[in-house]
XYZ file of C-alpha atoms in Angstrom:
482
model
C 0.000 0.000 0.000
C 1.274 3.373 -0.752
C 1.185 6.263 1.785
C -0.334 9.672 1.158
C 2.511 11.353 -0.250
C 3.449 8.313 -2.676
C -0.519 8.813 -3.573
C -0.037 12.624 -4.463
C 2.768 12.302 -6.381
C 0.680 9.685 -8.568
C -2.580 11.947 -8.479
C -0.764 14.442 -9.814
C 0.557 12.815 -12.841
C -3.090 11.164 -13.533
C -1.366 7.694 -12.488
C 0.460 7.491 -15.750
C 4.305 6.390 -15.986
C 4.727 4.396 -12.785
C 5.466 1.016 -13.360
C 5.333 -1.126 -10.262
C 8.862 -1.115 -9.342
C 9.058 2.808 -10.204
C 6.477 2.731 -7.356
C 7.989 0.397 -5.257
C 11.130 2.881 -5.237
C 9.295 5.435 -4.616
C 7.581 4.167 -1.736
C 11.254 2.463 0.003
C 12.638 5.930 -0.466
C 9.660 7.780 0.929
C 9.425 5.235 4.114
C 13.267 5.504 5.041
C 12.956 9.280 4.724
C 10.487 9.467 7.255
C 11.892 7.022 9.075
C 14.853 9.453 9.908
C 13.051 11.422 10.559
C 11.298 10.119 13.432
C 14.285 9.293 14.365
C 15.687 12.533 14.780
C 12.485 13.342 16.543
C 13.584 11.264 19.560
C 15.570 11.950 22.437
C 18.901 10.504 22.923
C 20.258 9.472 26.224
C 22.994 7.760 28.099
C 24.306 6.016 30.654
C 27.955 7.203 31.383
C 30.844 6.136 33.175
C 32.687 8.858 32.402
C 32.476 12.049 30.496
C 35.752 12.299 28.811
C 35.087 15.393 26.417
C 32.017 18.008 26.976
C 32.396 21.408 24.782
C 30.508 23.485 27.206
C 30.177 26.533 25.448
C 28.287 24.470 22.551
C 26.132 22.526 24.181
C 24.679 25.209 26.450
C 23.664 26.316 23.079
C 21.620 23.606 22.442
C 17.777 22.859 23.265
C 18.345 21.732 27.341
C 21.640 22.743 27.473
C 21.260 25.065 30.160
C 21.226 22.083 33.055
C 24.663 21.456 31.863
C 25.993 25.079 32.441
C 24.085 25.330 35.545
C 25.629 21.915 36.628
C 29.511 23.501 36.017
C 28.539 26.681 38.083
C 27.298 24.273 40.888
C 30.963 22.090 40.784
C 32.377 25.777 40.688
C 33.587 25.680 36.851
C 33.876 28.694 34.683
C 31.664 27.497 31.784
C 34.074 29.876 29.082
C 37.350 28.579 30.130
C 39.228 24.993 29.154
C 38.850 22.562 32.125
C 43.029 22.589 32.148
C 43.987 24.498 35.185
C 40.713 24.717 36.537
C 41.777 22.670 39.803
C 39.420 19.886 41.169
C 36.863 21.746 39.673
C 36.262 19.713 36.443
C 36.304 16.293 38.393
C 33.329 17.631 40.628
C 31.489 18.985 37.119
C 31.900 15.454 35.656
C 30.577 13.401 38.512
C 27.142 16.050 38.413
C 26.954 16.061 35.033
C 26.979 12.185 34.541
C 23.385 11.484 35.003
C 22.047 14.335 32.990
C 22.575 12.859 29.800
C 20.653 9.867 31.280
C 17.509 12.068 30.823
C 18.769 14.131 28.369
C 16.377 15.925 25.858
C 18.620 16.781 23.122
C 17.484 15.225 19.970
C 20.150 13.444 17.670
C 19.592 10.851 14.350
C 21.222 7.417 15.609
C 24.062 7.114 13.691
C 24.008 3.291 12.250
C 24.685 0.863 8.931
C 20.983 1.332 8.024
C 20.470 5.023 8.089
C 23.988 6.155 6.805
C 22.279 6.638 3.409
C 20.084 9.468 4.956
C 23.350 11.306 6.884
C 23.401 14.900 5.412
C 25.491 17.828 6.636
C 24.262 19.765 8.946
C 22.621 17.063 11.104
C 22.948 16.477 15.074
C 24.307 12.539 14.945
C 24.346 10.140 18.279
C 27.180 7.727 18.183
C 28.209 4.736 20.305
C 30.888 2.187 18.680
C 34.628 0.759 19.321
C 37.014 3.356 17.955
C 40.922 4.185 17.380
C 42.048 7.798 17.919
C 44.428 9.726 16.030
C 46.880 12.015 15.938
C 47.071 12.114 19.703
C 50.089 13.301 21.508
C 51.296 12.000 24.784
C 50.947 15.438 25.979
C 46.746 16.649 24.917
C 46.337 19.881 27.212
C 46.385 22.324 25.839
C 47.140 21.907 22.280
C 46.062 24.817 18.801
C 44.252 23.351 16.683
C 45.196 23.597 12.808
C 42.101 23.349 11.045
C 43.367 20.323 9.164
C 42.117 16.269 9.516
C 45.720 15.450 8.848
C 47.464 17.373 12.194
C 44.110 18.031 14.432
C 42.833 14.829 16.706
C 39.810 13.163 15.861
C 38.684 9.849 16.852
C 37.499 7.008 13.688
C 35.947 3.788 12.951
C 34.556 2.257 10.129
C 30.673 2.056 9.639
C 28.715 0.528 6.109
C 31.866 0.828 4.088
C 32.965 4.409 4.988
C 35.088 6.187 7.828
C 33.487 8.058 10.639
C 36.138 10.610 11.471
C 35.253 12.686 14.589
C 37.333 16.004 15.949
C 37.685 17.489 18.810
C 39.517 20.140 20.651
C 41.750 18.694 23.366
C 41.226 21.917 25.661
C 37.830 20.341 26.550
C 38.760 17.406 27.403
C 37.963 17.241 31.044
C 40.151 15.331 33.089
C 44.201 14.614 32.243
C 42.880 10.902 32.551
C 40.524 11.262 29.784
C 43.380 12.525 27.807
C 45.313 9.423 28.435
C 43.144 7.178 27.338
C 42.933 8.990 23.950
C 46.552 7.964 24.178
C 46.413 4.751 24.562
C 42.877 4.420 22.335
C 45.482 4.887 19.323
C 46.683 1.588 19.652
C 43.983 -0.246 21.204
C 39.765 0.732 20.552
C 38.133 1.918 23.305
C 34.408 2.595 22.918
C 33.076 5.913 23.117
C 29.635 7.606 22.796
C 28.084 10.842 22.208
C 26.778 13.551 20.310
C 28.168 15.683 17.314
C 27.567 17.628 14.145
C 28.064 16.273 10.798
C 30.146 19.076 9.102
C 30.727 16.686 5.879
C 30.028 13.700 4.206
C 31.186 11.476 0.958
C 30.735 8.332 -0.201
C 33.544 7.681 1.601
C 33.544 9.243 4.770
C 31.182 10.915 7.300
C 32.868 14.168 9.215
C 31.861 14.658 12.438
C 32.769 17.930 14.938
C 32.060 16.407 18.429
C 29.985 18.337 21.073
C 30.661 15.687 23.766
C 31.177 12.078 24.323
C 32.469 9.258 26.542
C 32.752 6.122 28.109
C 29.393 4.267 28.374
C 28.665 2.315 31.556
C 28.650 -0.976 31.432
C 25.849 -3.311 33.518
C 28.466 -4.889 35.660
C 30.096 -1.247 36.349
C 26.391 -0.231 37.356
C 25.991 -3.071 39.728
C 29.245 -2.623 41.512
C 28.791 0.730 42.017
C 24.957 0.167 43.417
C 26.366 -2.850 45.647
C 29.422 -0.316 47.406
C 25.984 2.576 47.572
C 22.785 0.690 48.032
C 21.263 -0.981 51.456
C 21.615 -4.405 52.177
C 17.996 -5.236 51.791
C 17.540 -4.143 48.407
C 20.906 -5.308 47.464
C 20.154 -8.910 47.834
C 17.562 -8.691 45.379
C 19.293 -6.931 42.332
C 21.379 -8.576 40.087
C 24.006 -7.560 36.800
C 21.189 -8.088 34.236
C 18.960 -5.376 36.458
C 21.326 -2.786 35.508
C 21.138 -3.423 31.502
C 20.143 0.480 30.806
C 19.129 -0.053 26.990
C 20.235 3.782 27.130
C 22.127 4.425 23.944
C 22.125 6.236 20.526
C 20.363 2.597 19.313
C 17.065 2.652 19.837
C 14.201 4.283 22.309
C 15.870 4.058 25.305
C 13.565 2.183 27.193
C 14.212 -1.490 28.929
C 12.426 -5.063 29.310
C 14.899 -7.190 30.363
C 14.212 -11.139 30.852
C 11.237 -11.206 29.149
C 10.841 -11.555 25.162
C 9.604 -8.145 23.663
C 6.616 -9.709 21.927
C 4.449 -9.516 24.375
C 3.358 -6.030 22.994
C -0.509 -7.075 22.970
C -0.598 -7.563 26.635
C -2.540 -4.811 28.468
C -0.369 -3.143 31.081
C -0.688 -0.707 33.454
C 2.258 2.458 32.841
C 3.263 5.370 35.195
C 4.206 8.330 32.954
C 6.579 10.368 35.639
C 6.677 14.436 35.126
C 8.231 17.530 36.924
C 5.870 18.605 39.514
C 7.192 22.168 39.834
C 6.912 22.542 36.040
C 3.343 21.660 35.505
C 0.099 23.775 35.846
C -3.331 22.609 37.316
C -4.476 20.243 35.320
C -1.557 20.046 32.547
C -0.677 16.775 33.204
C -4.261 15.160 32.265
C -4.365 17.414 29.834
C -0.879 16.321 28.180
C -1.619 12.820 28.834
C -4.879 12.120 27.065
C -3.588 14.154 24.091
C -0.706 11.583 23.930
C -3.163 8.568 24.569
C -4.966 9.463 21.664
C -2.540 10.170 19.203
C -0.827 6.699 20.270
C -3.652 4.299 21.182
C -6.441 3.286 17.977
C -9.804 4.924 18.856
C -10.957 1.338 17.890
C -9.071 -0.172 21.215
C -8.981 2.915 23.494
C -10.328 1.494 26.618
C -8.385 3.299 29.531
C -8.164 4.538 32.747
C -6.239 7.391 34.019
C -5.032 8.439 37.629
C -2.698 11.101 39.064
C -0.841 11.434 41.562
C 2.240 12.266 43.193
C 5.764 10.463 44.142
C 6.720 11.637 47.793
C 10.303 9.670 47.920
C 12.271 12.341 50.786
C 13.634 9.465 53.025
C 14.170 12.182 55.747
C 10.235 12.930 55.755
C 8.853 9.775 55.060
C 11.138 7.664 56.513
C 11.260 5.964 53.346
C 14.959 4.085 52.039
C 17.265 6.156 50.071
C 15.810 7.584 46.092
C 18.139 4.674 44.714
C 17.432 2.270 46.776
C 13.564 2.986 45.889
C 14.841 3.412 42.241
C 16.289 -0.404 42.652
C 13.096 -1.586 44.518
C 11.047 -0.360 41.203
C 12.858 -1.794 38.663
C 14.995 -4.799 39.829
C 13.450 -8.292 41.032
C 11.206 -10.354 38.858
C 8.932 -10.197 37.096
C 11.064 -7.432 34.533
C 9.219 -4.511 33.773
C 9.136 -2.007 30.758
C 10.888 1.199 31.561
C 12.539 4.182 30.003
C 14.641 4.935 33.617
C 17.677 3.129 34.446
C 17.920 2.495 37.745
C 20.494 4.803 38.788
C 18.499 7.755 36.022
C 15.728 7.217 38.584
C 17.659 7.518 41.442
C 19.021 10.690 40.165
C 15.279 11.725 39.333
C 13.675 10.934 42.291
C 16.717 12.571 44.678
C 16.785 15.997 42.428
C 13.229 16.519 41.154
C 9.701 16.400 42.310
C 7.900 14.064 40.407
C 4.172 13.372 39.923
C 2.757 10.725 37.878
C -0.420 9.924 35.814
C -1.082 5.985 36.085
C -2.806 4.576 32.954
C -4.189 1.352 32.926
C -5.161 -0.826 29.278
C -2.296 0.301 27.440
C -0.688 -1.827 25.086
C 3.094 -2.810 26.145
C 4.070 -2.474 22.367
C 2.362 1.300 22.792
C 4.988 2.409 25.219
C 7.565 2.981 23.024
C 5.443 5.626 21.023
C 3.835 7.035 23.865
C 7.157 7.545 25.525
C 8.303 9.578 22.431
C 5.200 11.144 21.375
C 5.372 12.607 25.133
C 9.136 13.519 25.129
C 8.472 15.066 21.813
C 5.287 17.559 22.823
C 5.949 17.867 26.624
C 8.982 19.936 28.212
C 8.224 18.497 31.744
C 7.816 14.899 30.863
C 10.543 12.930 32.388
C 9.843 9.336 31.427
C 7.784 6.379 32.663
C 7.803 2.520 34.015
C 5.322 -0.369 33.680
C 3.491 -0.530 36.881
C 3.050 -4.376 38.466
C 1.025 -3.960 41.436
C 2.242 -7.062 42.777
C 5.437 -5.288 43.853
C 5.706 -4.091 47.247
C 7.033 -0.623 46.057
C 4.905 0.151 43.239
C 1.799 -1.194 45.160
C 2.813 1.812 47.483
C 3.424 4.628 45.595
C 1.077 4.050 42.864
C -1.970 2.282 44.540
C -4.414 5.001 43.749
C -7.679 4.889 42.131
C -8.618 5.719 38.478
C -10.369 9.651 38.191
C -10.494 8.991 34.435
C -12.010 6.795 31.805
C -10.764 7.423 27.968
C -13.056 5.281 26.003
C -12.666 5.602 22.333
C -13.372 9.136 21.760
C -15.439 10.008 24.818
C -14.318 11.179 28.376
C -15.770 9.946 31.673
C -15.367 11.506 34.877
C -15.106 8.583 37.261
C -16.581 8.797 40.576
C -17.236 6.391 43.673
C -20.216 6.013 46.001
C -19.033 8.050 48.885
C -18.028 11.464 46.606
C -21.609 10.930 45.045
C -23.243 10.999 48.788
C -20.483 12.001 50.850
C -20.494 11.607 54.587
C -23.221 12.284 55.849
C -25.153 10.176 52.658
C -27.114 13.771 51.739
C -26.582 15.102 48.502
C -24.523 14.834 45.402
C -20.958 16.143 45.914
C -19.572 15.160 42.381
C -17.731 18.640 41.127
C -20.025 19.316 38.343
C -17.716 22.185 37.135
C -15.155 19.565 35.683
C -17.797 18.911 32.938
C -17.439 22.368 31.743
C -13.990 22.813 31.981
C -13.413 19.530 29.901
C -15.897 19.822 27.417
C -14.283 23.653 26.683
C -10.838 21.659 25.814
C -12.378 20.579 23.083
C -10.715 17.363 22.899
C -13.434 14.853 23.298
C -16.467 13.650 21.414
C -18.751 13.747 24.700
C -17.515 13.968 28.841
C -19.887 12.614 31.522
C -19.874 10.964 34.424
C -19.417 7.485 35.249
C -19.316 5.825 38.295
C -16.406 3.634 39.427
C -18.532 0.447 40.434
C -15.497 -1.267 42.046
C -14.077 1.631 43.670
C -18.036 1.739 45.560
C -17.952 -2.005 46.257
C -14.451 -0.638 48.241
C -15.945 1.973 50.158
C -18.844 0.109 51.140
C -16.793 -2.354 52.260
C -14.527 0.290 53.992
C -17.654 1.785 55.656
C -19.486 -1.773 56.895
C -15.754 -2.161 58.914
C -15.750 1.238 60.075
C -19.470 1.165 60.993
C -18.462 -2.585 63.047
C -16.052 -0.966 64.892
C -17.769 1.712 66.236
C -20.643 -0.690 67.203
C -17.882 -2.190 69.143
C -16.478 0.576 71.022
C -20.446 1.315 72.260
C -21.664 -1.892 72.412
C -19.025 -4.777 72.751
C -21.275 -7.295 72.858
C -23.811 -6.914 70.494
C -21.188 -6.334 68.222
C -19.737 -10.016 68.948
C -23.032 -11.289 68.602
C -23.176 -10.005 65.063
């Protein structure tokens, strides 16, 4: 079948001179066009071990690039200067900078053997492979550049029969260790990942001016560093494979480890985590359905939405550490989807407020888009995680009942027993002004009410064991005769 663009071009010429395989070009051409570009439409991320060259003046330039310039002025760094003879200064930038890029915004087209055809200068490229570097001195601080491939150091590796060549200017390079392994990368690969601009391209080779790359972490370098951190409890229960981030310039960054990925017709239930502080009244539903039903067929849109918030502060809940909860979320069987690694989410849930909006009757192979379609249209969505409500943790924080019901193009307000009587069992406290101020958005076909039959069942239930227990605080026996 032909798409809508492959149609126009045919409409317009009356359908006359395409043969079949003219159309069949056509069409393969017009599908991996659009194919990078949804690709560059998604947000690239990564889990580091170390950030061996960052180019801060650049990337504060870029969309998001302002937590990185904030995070130098926190570590005490002037941004405009090289890191050499900064002090300890640049060692304290790299270790706050680190789990930015793990929910980093900036949006880059994965640089890979199937899309090199669609490469063009200009472009923001991700890359993440086994390299050599060259022309690298033993001595890389601080060294004037030439403007030349042949003197000035770049970093290469071979990728669907051409050389990547990507350059880089030593005086932000941020540690005098980073520089040495540069060194020694000249003899032996080392793999490196990251972000850069494609300033050329041939059928031979694709040139690349790097805005910042590193060392990725690996699982096992993840799980040692959790096992020196984390508490003993949660510990026991995470192992290497828990710590498999599926955070690289392959891919949409998201994670279901230990369980085959075709299980993308199963209904699940998803928390989609934003920044509290960054949202408005209401912005979060709002943002949410929009996504929903962009994502989900109107034909299969059955779904309930909650929100609420995560309160994680150990020090007023009494709660474990952030990554510790982050480890009790994600680690353990049985695997769940997520876009978080677990040490991303301990980041998040330490730095940033978060509140969540719980769907339930999504389709697991509908994450992936919803996850980008939200990163894509919303500046304070952070990510999300399947929700199994058989874990301990998420049984806690995201045990809340459904307020919304998205069935195919219609909107129901969900409400229980006891907010239709209320206490006392008088009148009806539903807030009718909802109606109005979701039928004005426009979004819907219809919005009513609907009540939440098993949410009822709950509070009669609730209210037949508080009503026995105040029958036996008056009356102890009659209440043990019942």
């Amino acid at each position: 079948m032909l798409c809508s663009t492959c149609h126009d071009i045919v409409d317009k010429n009356n359908g006359e001179a395409y043969t079949v395989e003219e159309l069949s070009r056509l069409k393969a051409e017009h599908e991996t066009w659009t194919a990078a570009l949804r690709k560059a439409g998604q947000a690239w991320r990564m889990s580091y071990s170390s950030i061996d060259y960052l180019n801060v003046p650049r990337v504060a330039m870029l969309p998001g690039g302002d937590v990185v310039q904030q995070a130098a002025q926190r570590a005490g760094l002037d941004p405009t200067r090289p890191f050499s003879g900064q002090g300890f200064a640049p060692g304290m930038f790299v270790g706050t900078v680190r789990p930015v890029f793990e929910s980093w915004r900036g949006h880059a087209v994965p640089l890979g053997e199937a899309r090199l055809d669609t490469i063009r200068q200009g472009m923001y490229v991700a890359f993440n492979a086994p390299m050599r570097s060259r022309n690298v001195s033993n001595r890389p601080f601080p060294r004037p550049l030439t403007g030349t491939w042949q003197d000035d150091p770049y970093l290469s590796f071979r990728l669907g029969g051409r050389t990547v060549m990507i350059r880089y200017d030593p005086q932000w390079l941020t540690t005098t260790t980073a520089g040495t392994d540069l060194v020694s990368a000249a003899t032996e690969q080392a793999t490196y990942a990251g972000i850069g601009l494609v300033v050329g391209e041939s059928a031979d080779a694709i040139r690349i001016s790097a805005l910042f790359f590193g060392k990725p972490q690996t699982a096992e370098g993840a799980f040692m560093k959790y096992v020196i951190q984390g508490e003993d409890e949660t510990v026991r229960m995470v192992s290497v494979d828990d710590f498999e981030t599926g955070l690289s310039s392959h891919g949409s960054g998201s994670r279901l480890l230990g369980a085959t990925r075709d299980s993308s017709s199963d209904d699940v239930t998803v928390a989609l985590h934003f920044n509290e502080l960054e949202v408005d009244p209401g912005q979060i539903q709002r943002e949410t359905f929009r996504q929903l039903m962009r994502v989900v067929p109107e034909f299969r849109r059955d779904l309930t939405v909650a929100v609420g918030n995560l309160v994680t502060h150990s020090g007023l809940t009494g709660l474990p550490k952030p990554l510790d909860i982050a480890a009790a979320h994600l680690a353990g069987e049985p695997k769940v989807w997520s876009t978080h690694s677990i040490n991303a989410l301990g980041t998040l849930l330490a730095d940033v407020e978060v509140a969540f909006a719980l769907v339930r009757g999504v389709r697991r192979g509908q994450l992936d888009d919803l996850h980008q379609a939200l990163l894509a249209e919303s500046e304070s969505y952070l990510g999300a995680v399947e929700v199994n409500l058989r874990r301990p943790t998420h049984q806690r924080f995201y045990g809340v009942s459904p307020r919304y019901r998205l069935i195919e193009a219609d909107l129901r307000l969900l409400y229980s027993a006891k907010e239709y009587y209320g206490e006392l069992g008088d009148w009806d406290h539903r807030p009718h002004e909802l109606l109005d101020e979701w039928e004005s958005e426009e979004i819907f076909k219809s919005v009513a009410w609907e009540e939440d039959k098993e949410q009822s069942a709950a509070d009669e239930r609730q209210a037949e064991e508080e009503m026995s227990g105040w029958l036996a605080m008056i009356d102890p026996d009659e209440a043990a005769a019942d």
